[in-house]
PDB file of C-alpha atoms in Angstrom:
ATOM      1  CA  MET Q 872     -20.023   5.126   1.450  1.00 59.00           C
ATOM      2  CA  ALA Q 873     -18.506   5.975   4.676  1.00 66.00           C
ATOM      3  CA  GLN Q 874     -20.038   7.374   7.227  1.00 74.00           C
ATOM      4  CA  PRO Q 875     -19.898  10.528   9.087  1.00 83.00           C
ATOM      5  CA  LYS Q 876     -18.042  10.374  12.497  1.00 92.00           C
ATOM      6  CA  ILE Q 877     -18.964  10.669  15.648  1.00 94.00           C
ATOM      7  CA  HIS Q 878     -17.464  14.155  17.528  1.00 94.00           C
ATOM      8  CA  GLN Q 879     -19.428  12.914  20.577  1.00 95.00           C
ATOM      9  CA  PRO Q 880     -20.698  10.342  21.375  1.00 95.00           C
ATOM     10  CA  ILE Q 881     -23.048   9.069  24.106  1.00 96.00           C
ATOM     11  CA  HIS Q 882     -20.559   7.651  27.302  1.00 96.00           C
ATOM     12  CA  SER Q 883     -21.303   3.966  28.156  1.00 96.00           C
ATOM     13  CA  ASP Q 884     -21.600   7.029  31.884  1.00 95.00           C
ATOM     14  CA  ILE Q 885     -24.419   8.457  31.105  1.00 95.00           C
ATOM     15  CA  ALA Q 886     -26.260   6.148  28.684  1.00 95.00           C
ATOM     16  CA  GLY Q 887     -28.709   3.840  31.269  1.00 94.00           C
ATOM     17  CA  LYS Q 888     -29.655   6.992  32.445  1.00 96.00           C
ATOM     18  CA  LEU Q 889     -30.701   9.739  29.975  1.00 96.00           C
ATOM     19  CA  LEU Q 890     -33.248  10.229  28.660  1.00 93.00           C
ATOM     20  CA  ASP Q 891     -34.066   8.734  25.123  1.00 92.00           C
ATOM     21  CA  GLU Q 892     -35.806  11.303  23.576  1.00 91.00           C
ATOM     22  CA  TYR Q 893     -32.292  12.783  24.461  1.00 91.00           C
ATOM     23  CA  ALA Q 894     -30.824  10.644  23.671  1.00 93.00           C
ATOM     24  CA  ALA Q 895     -32.639   9.890  19.141  1.00 92.00           C
ATOM     25  CA  PHE Q 896     -32.300  14.376  19.782  1.00 90.00           C
ATOM     26  CA  HIS Q 897     -28.584  13.733  20.257  1.00 91.00           C
ATOM     27  CA  ASN Q 898     -27.425  10.798  18.087  1.00 93.00           C
ATOM     28  CA  LYS Q 899     -29.766  12.569  14.931  1.00 91.00           C
ATOM     29  CA  HIS Q 900     -28.154  16.131  15.423  1.00 89.00           C
ATOM     30  CA  LEU Q 901     -25.348  16.574  17.570  1.00 89.00           C
ATOM     31  CA  ALA Q 902     -23.372  13.631  17.569  1.00 91.00           C
ATOM     32  CA  HIS Q 903     -21.499  14.536  14.267  1.00 93.00           C
ATOM     33  CA  ALA Q 904     -21.246  17.787  14.990  1.00 93.00           C
ATOM     34  CA  VAL Q 905     -17.194  19.561  16.433  1.00 94.00           C
ATOM     35  CA  PRO Q 906     -17.656  20.503  19.833  1.00 94.00           C
ATOM     36  CA  VAL Q 907     -17.764  23.950  20.156  1.00 95.00           C
ATOM     37  CA  HIS Q 908     -14.507  24.413  21.831  1.00 96.00           C
ATOM     38  CA  GLU Q 909     -12.246  22.070  19.602  1.00 96.00           C
ATOM     39  CA  LEU Q 910     -13.214  24.833  17.171  1.00 95.00           C
ATOM     40  CA  PRO Q 911     -10.890  27.686  16.070  1.00 95.00           C
ATOM     41  CA  TRP Q 912     -12.623  30.761  17.543  1.00 95.00           C
ATOM     42  CA  ASP Q 913     -14.496  33.235  14.806  1.00 95.00           C
ATOM     43  CA  PRO Q 914     -17.076  35.155  16.611  1.00 95.00           C
ATOM     44  CA  ALA Q 915     -19.371  34.126  13.761  1.00 94.00           C
ATOM     45  CA  ILE Q 916     -20.003  30.569  15.410  1.00 93.00           C
ATOM     46  CA  ARG Q 917     -22.327  33.382  17.511  1.00 93.00           C
ATOM     47  CA  ASN Q 918     -24.375  33.207  14.246  1.00 89.00           C
ATOM     48  CA  THR Q 919     -25.927  29.880  14.742  1.00 84.00           C
ATOM     49  CA  PRO Q 920     -27.962  28.751  17.873  1.00 78.00           C
ATOM     50  CA  ALA Q 921     -25.902  27.955  21.133  1.00 74.00           C
ATOM     51  CA  VAL Q 922     -27.943  24.860  21.697  1.00 75.00           C
ATOM     52  CA  LEU Q 923     -30.626  23.063  19.164  1.00 72.00           C
ATOM     53  CA  GLY Q 924     -33.938  21.416  19.086  1.00 65.00           C
ATOM     54  CA  GLY Q 925     -36.030  24.994  20.940  1.00 70.00           C
ATOM     55  CA  SER Q 926     -39.476  26.626  19.589  1.00 78.00           C
ATOM     56  CA  GLU Q 927     -40.609  28.901  17.713  1.00 86.00           C
ATOM     57  CA  PRO Q 928     -41.375  32.859  19.743  1.00 90.00           C
ATOM     58  CA  LEU Q 929     -45.300  32.541  20.845  1.00 94.00           C
ATOM     59  CA  LYS Q 930     -46.908  36.000  19.972  1.00 97.00           C
ATOM     60  CA  VAL Q 931     -46.901  38.612  22.681  1.00 98.00           C
ATOM     61  CA  GLY Q 932     -48.253  42.612  22.805  1.00 98.00           C
ATOM     62  CA  ALA Q 933     -45.134  44.237  21.519  1.00 98.00           C
ATOM     63  CA  ILE Q 934     -41.188  43.615  21.372  1.00 98.00           C
ATOM     64  CA  LYS Q 935     -39.130  46.238  20.855  1.00 98.00           C
ATOM     65  CA  ASP Q 936     -35.553  46.789  21.353  1.00 98.00           C
ATOM     66  CA  TYR Q 937     -33.898  49.308  23.872  1.00 98.00           C
ATOM     67  CA  SER Q 938     -30.001  50.513  23.396  1.00 98.00           C
ATOM     68  CA  LEU Q 939     -28.006  51.270  26.938  1.00 98.00           C
ATOM     69  CA  SER Q 940     -24.615  52.951  26.866  1.00 98.00           C
ATOM     70  CA  LYS Q 941     -22.535  49.582  26.274  1.00 98.00           C
ATOM     71  CA  CYS Q 942     -25.990  46.509  26.282  1.00 98.00           C
ATOM     72  CA  SER Q 943     -28.522  46.784  24.584  1.00 98.00           C
ATOM     73  CA  VAL Q 944     -32.701  44.592  25.772  1.00 98.00           C
ATOM     74  CA  ARG Q 945     -34.989  43.266  24.114  1.00 98.00           C
ATOM     75  CA  VAL Q 946     -38.386  44.073  26.140  1.00 98.00           C
ATOM     76  CA  PHE Q 947     -41.248  41.949  25.146  1.00 98.00           C
ATOM     77  CA  THR Q 948     -44.433  43.348  26.174  1.00 98.00           C
ATOM     78  CA  PRO Q 949     -47.793  41.150  27.028  1.00 98.00           C
ATOM     79  CA  GLU Q 950     -51.339  41.940  24.939  1.00 97.00           C
ATOM     80  CA  GLY Q 951     -54.482  43.342  26.667  1.00 96.00           C
ATOM     81  CA  GLU Q 952     -54.526  46.224  29.449  1.00 96.00           C
ATOM     82  CA  PRO Q 953     -51.873  45.840  31.542  1.00 96.00           C
ATOM     83  CA  PRO Q 954     -53.036  45.792  35.530  1.00 97.00           C
ATOM     84  CA  ALA Q 955     -53.842  49.473  38.021  1.00 97.00           C
ATOM     85  CA  ASP Q 956     -50.225  49.287  39.252  1.00 97.00           C
ATOM     86  CA  GLY Q 957     -48.027  48.106  35.947  1.00 98.00           C
ATOM     87  CA  TRP Q 958     -47.405  45.286  34.337  1.00 98.00           C
ATOM     88  CA  PRO Q 959     -45.182  42.979  35.984  1.00 98.00           C
ATOM     89  CA  VAL Q 960     -40.914  42.326  35.595  1.00 98.00           C
ATOM     90  CA  PHE Q 961     -38.979  40.055  35.149  1.00 98.00           C
ATOM     91  CA  ILE Q 962     -34.521  41.150  33.396  1.00 98.00           C
ATOM     92  CA  PHE Q 963     -33.577  38.106  31.478  1.00 98.00           C
ATOM     93  CA  PHE Q 964     -30.033  36.609  31.428  1.00 98.00           C
ATOM     94  CA  HIS Q 965     -29.676  34.993  27.749  1.00 96.00           C
ATOM     95  CA  GLY Q 966     -27.221  31.585  28.435  1.00 95.00           C
ATOM     96  CA  GLY Q 967     -23.759  30.851  26.110  1.00 96.00           C
ATOM     97  CA  GLY Q 968     -21.176  30.117  28.723  1.00 97.00           C
ATOM     98  CA  TRP Q 969     -20.566  33.904  28.414  1.00 98.00           C
ATOM     99  CA  THR Q 970     -19.751  33.988  24.993  1.00 98.00           C
ATOM    100  CA  LEU Q 971     -21.983  32.859  23.260  1.00 97.00           C
ATOM    101  CA  GLY Q 972     -25.875  34.185  22.001  1.00 93.00           C
ATOM    102  CA  THR Q 973     -26.953  37.326  20.955  1.00 91.00           C
ATOM    103  CA  ILE Q 974     -30.624  39.084  21.055  1.00 91.00           C
ATOM    104  CA  ASP Q 975     -32.216  36.511  19.819  1.00 91.00           C
ATOM    105  CA  THR Q 976     -31.256  33.498  21.774  1.00 87.00           C
ATOM    106  CA  GLU Q 977     -34.308  34.106  24.293  1.00 88.00           C
ATOM    107  CA  ASN Q 978     -36.975  35.135  21.978  1.00 93.00           C
ATOM    108  CA  SER Q 979     -38.791  31.670  22.861  1.00 92.00           C
ATOM    109  CA  PHE Q 980     -37.806  32.046  26.480  1.00 93.00           C
ATOM    110  CA  SER Q 981     -39.910  35.056  26.989  1.00 95.00           C
ATOM    111  CA  THR Q 982     -42.187  34.782  24.604  1.00 96.00           C
ATOM    112  CA  ASN Q 983     -43.839  32.014  26.286  1.00 93.00           C
ATOM    113  CA  MET Q 984     -42.948  34.148  30.470  1.00 95.00           C
ATOM    114  CA  CYS Q 985     -43.966  37.148  28.872  1.00 97.00           C
ATOM    115  CA  ASN Q 986     -47.260  35.235  27.904  1.00 96.00           C
ATOM    116  CA  ARG Q 987     -47.638  32.873  30.492  1.00 94.00           C
ATOM    117  CA  ALA Q 988     -46.349  35.267  33.524  1.00 95.00           C
ATOM    118  CA  ARG Q 989     -47.974  38.125  32.092  1.00 97.00           C
ATOM    119  CA  CYS Q 990     -45.294  39.964  32.845  1.00 98.00           C
ATOM    120  CA  VAL Q 991     -42.819  41.921  30.612  1.00 98.00           C
ATOM    121  CA  VAL Q 992     -39.749  40.106  29.821  1.00 98.00           C
ATOM    122  CA  VAL Q 993     -36.734  42.349  29.807  1.00 98.00           C
ATOM    123  CA  SER Q 994     -34.000  39.918  27.598  1.00 98.00           C
ATOM    124  CA  VAL Q 995     -30.287  41.437  28.164  1.00 98.00           C
ATOM    125  CA  ASP Q 996     -28.105  41.144  25.254  1.00 98.00           C
ATOM    126  CA  HIS Q 997     -24.948  41.715  27.277  1.00 98.00           C
ATOM    127  CA  ARG Q 998     -21.393  41.749  25.896  1.00 98.00           C
ATOM    128  CA  LEU Q 999     -19.481  38.808  25.284  1.00 98.00           C
ATOM    129  CA  GLY Q1000     -15.426  37.590  26.196  1.00 98.00           C
ATOM    130  CA  PRO Q1001     -13.535  36.929  24.752  1.00 98.00           C
ATOM    131  CA  GLU Q1002     -13.740  40.180  23.366  1.00 98.00           C
ATOM    132  CA  ASN Q1003     -15.140  41.495  26.192  1.00 98.00           C
ATOM    133  CA  PRO Q1004     -14.169  39.902  29.350  1.00 98.00           C
ATOM    134  CA  TYR Q1005     -15.404  39.442  32.553  1.00 98.00           C
ATOM    135  CA  PRO Q1006     -16.603  42.065  34.530  1.00 98.00           C
ATOM    136  CA  ALA Q1007     -18.145  43.688  31.126  1.00 98.00           C
ATOM    137  CA  ALA Q1008     -21.614  41.328  31.634  1.00 98.00           C
ATOM    138  CA  VAL Q1009     -22.028  42.003  34.654  1.00 98.00           C
ATOM    139  CA  GLU Q1010     -21.109  45.937  34.513  1.00 98.00           C
ATOM    140  CA  ASP Q1011     -24.151  45.728  31.821  1.00 98.00           C
ATOM    141  CA  ALA Q1012     -26.284  43.470  33.936  1.00 98.00           C
ATOM    142  CA  VAL Q1013     -26.268  46.370  36.664  1.00 98.00           C
ATOM    143  CA  GLU Q1014     -27.482  48.203  34.050  1.00 98.00           C
ATOM    144  CA  ALA Q1015     -30.202  46.895  32.682  1.00 98.00           C
ATOM    145  CA  LEU Q1016     -31.265  46.358  36.586  1.00 98.00           C
ATOM    146  CA  ARG Q1017     -30.662  50.712  37.662  1.00 98.00           C
ATOM    147  CA  TRP Q1018     -32.374  51.184  33.652  1.00 98.00           C
ATOM    148  CA  VAL Q1019     -35.874  49.010  34.461  1.00 98.00           C
ATOM    149  CA  TYR Q1020     -36.074  50.275  38.100  1.00 98.00           C
ATOM    150  CA  SER Q1021     -35.713  54.074  36.921  1.00 98.00           C
ATOM    151  CA  GLN Q1022     -36.964  54.095  34.202  1.00 97.00           C
ATOM    152  CA  GLY Q1023     -39.308  51.575  33.551  1.00 98.00           C
ATOM    153  CA  LYS Q1024     -42.367  53.047  34.451  1.00 97.00           C
ATOM    154  CA  ALA Q1025     -42.751  55.333  32.657  1.00 97.00           C
ATOM    155  CA  GLU Q1026     -41.120  53.650  29.061  1.00 97.00           C
ATOM    156  CA  LEU Q1027     -42.183  50.458  29.687  1.00 98.00           C
ATOM    157  CA  GLY Q1028     -45.621  50.201  31.587  1.00 98.00           C
ATOM    158  CA  ILE Q1029     -43.486  48.273  34.769  1.00 98.00           C
ATOM    159  CA  ASN Q1030     -44.592  48.680  38.379  1.00 98.00           C
ATOM    160  CA  PRO Q1031     -40.574  48.924  40.060  1.00 98.00           C
ATOM    161  CA  ALA Q1032     -41.870  46.989  42.799  1.00 98.00           C
ATOM    162  CA  GLN Q1033     -41.890  44.404  40.905  1.00 98.00           C
ATOM    163  CA  ILE Q1034     -38.964  43.209  39.476  1.00 98.00           C
ATOM    164  CA  ALA Q1035     -37.750  39.254  39.009  1.00 98.00           C
ATOM    165  CA  VAL Q1036     -34.557  38.727  37.781  1.00 98.00           C
ATOM    166  CA  GLY Q1037     -33.345  34.724  35.864  1.00 98.00           C
ATOM    167  CA  GLY Q1038     -31.390  33.587  33.791  1.00 97.00           C
ATOM    168  CA  SER Q1039     -30.165  29.641  32.331  1.00 96.00           C
ATOM    169  CA  SER Q1040     -26.286  29.019  32.291  1.00 97.00           C
ATOM    170  CA  SER Q1041     -24.683  31.813  32.602  1.00 98.00           C
ATOM    171  CA  GLY Q1042     -27.200  33.647  32.881  1.00 98.00           C
ATOM    172  CA  GLY Q1043     -28.608  32.635  35.542  1.00 98.00           C
ATOM    173  CA  ASN Q1044     -24.909  33.787  37.021  1.00 98.00           C
ATOM    174  CA  LEU Q1045     -24.900  36.546  36.231  1.00 98.00           C
ATOM    175  CA  ALA Q1046     -29.416  36.193  37.244  1.00 98.00           C
ATOM    176  CA  ALA Q1047     -27.423  35.255  41.273  1.00 99.00           C
ATOM    177  CA  ILE Q1048     -25.048  38.103  41.081  1.00 98.00           C
ATOM    178  CA  ILE Q1049     -27.230  41.300  40.210  1.00 98.00           C
ATOM    179  CA  THR Q1050     -28.981  40.348  43.339  1.00 98.00           C
ATOM    180  CA  HIS Q1051     -26.584  40.561  45.677  1.00 98.00           C
ATOM    181  CA  LYS Q1052     -25.379  44.009  43.220  1.00 98.00           C
ATOM    182  CA  ALA Q1053     -29.182  44.969  43.876  1.00 98.00           C
ATOM    183  CA  ALA Q1054     -29.192  44.532  48.194  1.00 98.00           C
ATOM    184  CA  ALA Q1055     -25.784  46.846  47.695  1.00 97.00           C
ATOM    185  CA  LEU Q1056     -26.571  49.606  46.007  1.00 97.00           C
ATOM    186  CA  GLU Q1057     -27.940  52.798  47.161  1.00 95.00           C
ATOM    187  CA  PRO Q1058     -30.524  52.220  47.843  1.00 95.00           C
ATOM    188  CA  PRO Q1059     -31.337  49.318  47.333  1.00 98.00           C
ATOM    189  CA  ILE Q1060     -33.474  48.310  44.634  1.00 98.00           C
ATOM    190  CA  PRO Q1061     -36.260  45.031  45.917  1.00 98.00           C
ATOM    191  CA  LEU Q1062     -36.419  42.848  44.017  1.00 98.00           C
ATOM    192  CA  VAL Q1063     -39.227  39.908  44.634  1.00 98.00           C
ATOM    193  CA  PHE Q1064     -38.136  36.511  43.222  1.00 98.00           C
ATOM    194  CA  GLN Q1065     -35.249  35.393  41.249  1.00 98.00           C
ATOM    195  CA  LEU Q1066     -35.271  31.678  38.296  1.00 98.00           C
ATOM    196  CA  LEU Q1067     -31.865  30.346  37.893  1.00 98.00           C
ATOM    197  CA  VAL Q1068     -31.836  27.904  34.748  1.00 97.00           C
ATOM    198  CA  VAL Q1069     -28.993  25.133  35.247  1.00 97.00           C
ATOM    199  CA  PRO Q1070     -26.618  28.090  36.901  1.00 98.00           C
ATOM    200  CA  VAL Q1071     -23.247  28.776  37.064  1.00 98.00           C
ATOM    201  CA  VAL Q1072     -22.354  29.785  40.697  1.00 98.00           C
ATOM    202  CA  ASP Q1073     -18.909  28.510  41.295  1.00 98.00           C
ATOM    203  CA  ASN Q1074     -15.976  29.210  39.030  1.00 98.00           C
ATOM    204  CA  THR Q1075     -13.968  27.292  41.362  1.00 98.00           C
ATOM    205  CA  ALA Q1076     -15.278  23.820  40.395  1.00 98.00           C
ATOM    206  CA  SER Q1077     -13.875  21.471  38.689  1.00 97.00           C
ATOM    207  CA  THR Q1078     -13.180  17.991  38.190  1.00 96.00           C
ATOM    208  CA  GLU Q1079     -10.430  17.996  41.093  1.00 93.00           C
ATOM    209  CA  ASN Q1080     -12.949  20.426  43.298  1.00 85.00           C
ATOM    210  CA  VAL Q1081     -13.855  17.707  45.487  1.00 84.00           C
ATOM    211  CA  ARG Q1082     -16.808  20.249  46.923  1.00 92.00           C
ATOM    212  CA  TYR Q1083     -19.251  18.813  43.392  1.00 97.00           C
ATOM    213  CA  LEU Q1084     -18.976  16.411  42.661  1.00 97.00           C
ATOM    214  CA  SER Q1085     -21.446  15.785  40.036  1.00 98.00           C
ATOM    215  CA  TRP Q1086     -17.885  17.332  37.715  1.00 98.00           C
ATOM    216  CA  LYS Q1087     -16.252  13.988  38.320  1.00 97.00           C
ATOM    217  CA  GLU Q1088     -19.926  12.149  38.314  1.00 97.00           C
ATOM    218  CA  ASN Q1089     -20.926  13.366  34.821  1.00 98.00           C
ATOM    219  CA  ALA Q1090     -16.887  14.037  33.489  1.00 97.00           C
ATOM    220  CA  ASN Q1091     -18.292  11.784  30.678  1.00 97.00           C
ATOM    221  CA  THR Q1092     -21.902  14.037  29.986  1.00 98.00           C
ATOM    222  CA  VAL Q1093     -23.032  15.219  27.065  1.00 96.00           C
ATOM    223  CA  ALA Q1094     -23.195  18.675  25.353  1.00 94.00           C
ATOM    224  CA  LEU Q1095     -21.670  20.534  28.213  1.00 97.00           C
ATOM    225  CA  VAL Q1096     -18.388  18.586  29.683  1.00 98.00           C
ATOM    226  CA  PRO Q1097     -16.080  19.437  31.882  1.00 98.00           C
ATOM    227  CA  ALA Q1098     -13.629  20.958  28.722  1.00 98.00           C
ATOM    228  CA  LYS Q1099     -15.811  23.021  27.572  1.00 98.00           C
ATOM    229  CA  MET Q1100     -17.525  24.416  31.230  1.00 98.00           C
ATOM    230  CA  LEU Q1101     -13.448  26.103  30.413  1.00 98.00           C
ATOM    231  CA  TRP Q1102     -13.515  27.222  27.017  1.00 98.00           C
ATOM    232  CA  PHE Q1103     -16.765  28.781  28.453  1.00 98.00           C
ATOM    233  CA  ARG Q1104     -14.997  30.162  31.552  1.00 98.00           C
ATOM    234  CA  ASN Q1105     -11.552  31.174  30.325  1.00 98.00           C
ATOM    235  CA  ASN Q1106     -13.562  33.307  27.682  1.00 98.00           C
ATOM    236  CA  TYR Q1107     -14.328  35.449  29.961  1.00 98.00           C
ATOM    237  CA  SER Q1108     -12.593  35.807  32.714  1.00 98.00           C
ATOM    238  CA  PRO Q1109      -8.930  34.657  32.328  1.00 98.00           C
ATOM    239  CA  ASN Q1110      -7.729  35.270  35.513  1.00 98.00           C
ATOM    240  CA  GLN Q1111      -8.072  32.595  37.607  1.00 98.00           C
ATOM    241  CA  GLU Q1112      -7.146  35.265  40.693  1.00 98.00           C
ATOM    242  CA  ASP Q1113     -10.981  37.163  39.618  1.00 98.00           C
ATOM    243  CA  TRP Q1114     -12.496  33.711  40.716  1.00 98.00           C
ATOM    244  CA  THR Q1115     -12.808  33.338  43.546  1.00 98.00           C
ATOM    245  CA  LYS Q1116     -15.195  37.300  43.655  1.00 98.00           C
ATOM    246  CA  TRP Q1117     -18.488  36.503  44.135  1.00 98.00           C
ATOM    247  CA  ASP Q1118     -20.243  39.017  41.537  1.00 98.00           C
ATOM    248  CA  ASN Q1119     -16.993  35.854  39.012  1.00 98.00           C
ATOM    249  CA  SER Q1120     -18.649  32.889  41.838  1.00 98.00           C
ATOM    250  CA  PRO Q1121     -22.331  34.445  43.255  1.00 98.00           C
ATOM    251  CA  ILE Q1122     -21.760  31.711  46.384  1.00 98.00           C
ATOM    252  CA  PHE Q1123     -18.803  33.317  47.929  1.00 98.00           C
ATOM    253  CA  ALA Q1124     -21.162  36.990  48.464  1.00 98.00           C
ATOM    254  CA  PRO Q1125     -20.889  37.165  52.035  1.00 98.00           C
ATOM    255  CA  GLU Q1126     -23.727  35.905  54.175  1.00 97.00           C
ATOM    256  CA  GLU Q1127     -25.454  38.840  54.614  1.00 98.00           C
ATOM    257  CA  SER Q1128     -25.623  39.565  51.193  1.00 98.00           C
ATOM    258  CA  PHE Q1129     -27.415  35.345  51.157  1.00 98.00           C
ATOM    259  CA  LYS Q1130     -30.127  36.964  53.941  1.00 98.00           C
ATOM    260  CA  LYS Q1131     -31.818  39.968  51.815  1.00 98.00           C
ATOM    261  CA  ALA Q1132     -32.122  37.330  49.130  1.00 98.00           C
ATOM    262  CA  PRO Q1133     -35.225  37.144  46.715  1.00 98.00           C
ATOM    263  CA  PRO Q1134     -36.786  34.189  47.113  1.00 98.00           C
ATOM    264  CA  ALA Q1135     -36.365  31.690  45.079  1.00 98.00           C
ATOM    265  CA  TRP Q1136     -36.664  28.285  42.346  1.00 97.00           C
ATOM    266  CA  ILE Q1137     -33.746  26.874  40.756  1.00 98.00           C
ATOM    267  CA  ALA Q1138     -33.017  24.340  37.857  1.00 97.00           C
ATOM    268  CA  VAL Q1139     -30.063  21.840  38.038  1.00 97.00           C
ATOM    269  CA  ALA Q1140     -29.973  18.758  35.442  1.00 97.00           C
ATOM    270  CA  GLU Q1141     -29.468  15.437  37.142  1.00 97.00           C
ATOM    271  CA  LEU Q1142     -25.682  14.688  33.964  1.00 98.00           C
ATOM    272  CA  ASP Q1143     -25.084  18.319  34.352  1.00 98.00           C
ATOM    273  CA  ILE Q1144     -22.205  19.041  36.216  1.00 98.00           C
ATOM    274  CA  LEU Q1145     -23.085  22.423  37.398  1.00 98.00           C
ATOM    275  CA  ARG Q1146     -25.320  20.009  38.796  1.00 98.00           C
ATOM    276  CA  ASP Q1147     -24.570  19.942  42.627  1.00 98.00           C
ATOM    277  CA  GLU Q1148     -22.671  23.771  42.655  1.00 98.00           C
ATOM    278  CA  GLY Q1149     -26.469  25.207  41.975  1.00 98.00           C
ATOM    279  CA  ILE Q1150     -27.625  22.654  44.986  1.00 98.00           C
ATOM    280  CA  ALA Q1151     -25.660  24.392  46.729  1.00 98.00           C
ATOM    281  CA  TYR Q1152     -26.573  28.086  46.500  1.00 98.00           C
ATOM    282  CA  GLY Q1153     -29.694  26.697  47.181  1.00 98.00           C
ATOM    283  CA  GLU Q1154     -29.714  25.987  50.262  1.00 98.00           C
ATOM    284  CA  LYS Q1155     -26.464  28.803  50.725  1.00 98.00           C
ATOM    285  CA  LEU Q1156     -30.592  30.863  50.189  1.00 98.00           C
ATOM    286  CA  LYS Q1157     -32.527  28.234  53.185  1.00 98.00           C
ATOM    287  CA  GLN Q1158     -29.476  28.418  55.484  1.00 98.00           C
ATOM    288  CA  ALA Q1159     -30.103  32.561  55.284  1.00 98.00           C
ATOM    289  CA  GLY Q1160     -33.311  31.849  55.825  1.00 98.00           C
ATOM    290  CA  VAL Q1161     -33.773  32.988  52.134  1.00 98.00           C
ATOM    291  CA  PRO Q1162     -37.199  30.536  50.590  1.00 98.00           C
ATOM    292  CA  ALA Q1163     -35.621  28.664  48.281  1.00 98.00           C
ATOM    293  CA  GLU Q1164     -36.718  25.964  46.654  1.00 97.00           C
ATOM    294  CA  VAL Q1165     -34.849  23.759  44.121  1.00 98.00           C
ATOM    295  CA  LYS Q1166     -36.246  20.990  40.798  1.00 96.00           C
ATOM    296  CA  VAL Q1167     -34.220  18.070  40.346  1.00 96.00           C
ATOM    297  CA  TYR Q1168     -34.880  16.929  36.809  1.00 95.00           C
ATOM    298  CA  LYS Q1169     -34.291  13.473  36.043  1.00 95.00           C
ATOM    299  CA  GLY Q1170     -32.059  11.876  33.319  1.00 96.00           C
ATOM    300  CA  ALA Q1171     -31.664  15.269  31.551  1.00 94.00           C
ATOM    301  CA  PRO Q1172     -28.444  16.822  30.262  1.00 96.00           C
ATOM    302  CA  HIS Q1173     -27.375  20.632  30.354  1.00 95.00           C
ATOM    303  CA  PRO Q1174     -29.199  21.796  27.677  1.00 91.00           C
ATOM    304  CA  ILE Q1175     -32.826  20.675  28.369  1.00 84.00           C
ATOM    305  CA  MET Q1176     -34.952  23.494  29.345  1.00 79.00           C
ATOM    306  CA  ALA Q1177     -33.877  25.255  25.824  1.00 77.00           C
ATOM    307  CA  MET Q1178     -35.642  21.769  24.247  1.00 80.00           C
ATOM    308  CA  ASP Q1179     -38.987  22.292  24.343  1.00 76.00           C
ATOM    309  CA  GLY Q1180     -39.287  21.842  20.647  1.00 69.00           C
ATOM    310  CA  MET Q1181     -38.347  18.670  21.269  1.00 66.00           C
ATOM    311  CA  SER Q1182     -39.892  18.132  24.152  1.00 55.00           C
ATOM    312  CA  THR Q1183     -42.644  16.233  25.904  1.00 52.00           C
ATOM    313  CA  SER Q1184     -41.096  14.182  27.915  1.00 49.00           C
ATOM    314  CA  VAL Q1185     -39.871  17.044  29.788  1.00 48.00           C
ATOM    315  CA  ILE Q1186     -41.017  19.877  31.908  1.00 48.00           C
ATOM    316  CA  THR Q1187     -38.821  23.013  29.781  1.00 50.00           C
ATOM    317  CA  VAL Q1188     -39.093  26.158  28.516  1.00 46.00           C
ATOM    318  CA  ARG Q1189     -43.113  26.636  29.153  1.00 49.00           C
ATOM    319  CA  SER Q1190     -43.763  25.357  32.422  1.00 53.00           C
ATOM    320  CA  PHE Q1191     -40.599  27.241  34.256  1.00 53.00           C
ATOM    321  CA  ALA Q1192     -42.478  30.147  32.820  1.00 53.00           C
ATOM    322  CA  GLU Q1193     -45.653  29.385  34.013  1.00 54.00           C
ATOM    323  CA  LEU Q1194     -43.491  28.437  37.969  1.00 55.00           C
ATOM    324  CA  ALA Q1195     -42.584  32.037  37.583  1.00 54.00           C
ATOM    325  CA  VAL Q1196     -46.609  33.268  38.019  1.00 50.00           C
ATOM    326  CA  PRO Q1197     -46.262  33.243  41.757  1.00 51.00           C
ATOM    327  CA  PHE Q1198     -43.972  36.947  41.236  1.00 54.00           C
ATOM    328  CA  ALA Q1199     -46.109  38.279  39.147  1.00 52.00           C
ATOM    329  CA  VAL Q1200     -49.294  37.949  41.509  1.00 45.00           C
ATOM    330  CA  VAL Q1201     -46.652  39.018  44.978  1.00 47.00           C
TER     331      VAL Q1201
END
């Protein structure tokens, strides 16, 4: 009997560096699948999980969906009574390269954050490329922020003085952008914390770009290879002249804007092509006088945060949620 074709082998460049646990999962569940960027585009691809290996959502006090003008949000509320001045709130943007993902994508992360940080979580189901390219997702992110700030106290029982933002991968891109947008609004919307997990912060990055050696060093990584990242980028932002705009690549935001950013915690994966741009973004925050901690997860590839259902040896979704607890007591 013929063996199934291996479409995503683990390359010798990283085989000795990759976590054994991830390698076993990859070989069993992912190696024989055709990568999404090599398939003919079909929106139905979004009906399958963008990342396998996630855990089941936790029980929370309440879950409710709200429709905004061009997108929707899902709100997770903790069990029990809120603080006297309202719940802290965390606005979250899912990953998926601005192309994949649905309102259900980050239910596990959202419920973990809701329970472990004891906060309301607002998960944003923003518009996606290629149907709705840049700046649609940014516009939805700004609308979600404005809605939480103006309506959240009455609708959600939140404290508008305790708003944090965060996201994973392309969602980390939107979260970083929102910190700059919030400071530029009239009046500004104060944010207390940002949680960026394997974020995309520079859409000009490539294997030829010497600013981020991780693109070349990890060119043969698993999960997010350069060709896949460029496929996502072009689906979302097909006009190259947009890539240097700071609401596309937040690392290009003005220095004065960085000075107004909230404290940050940034997670990057050692074997991710995006590793060095995440580190560089943390350095820009520090240079602007903003408290920023950058954590590099050894042996980890890009999607590790979302794989807490299979992982026992690395910090994943549960501990990312617990790391956000300080914002809830600001």
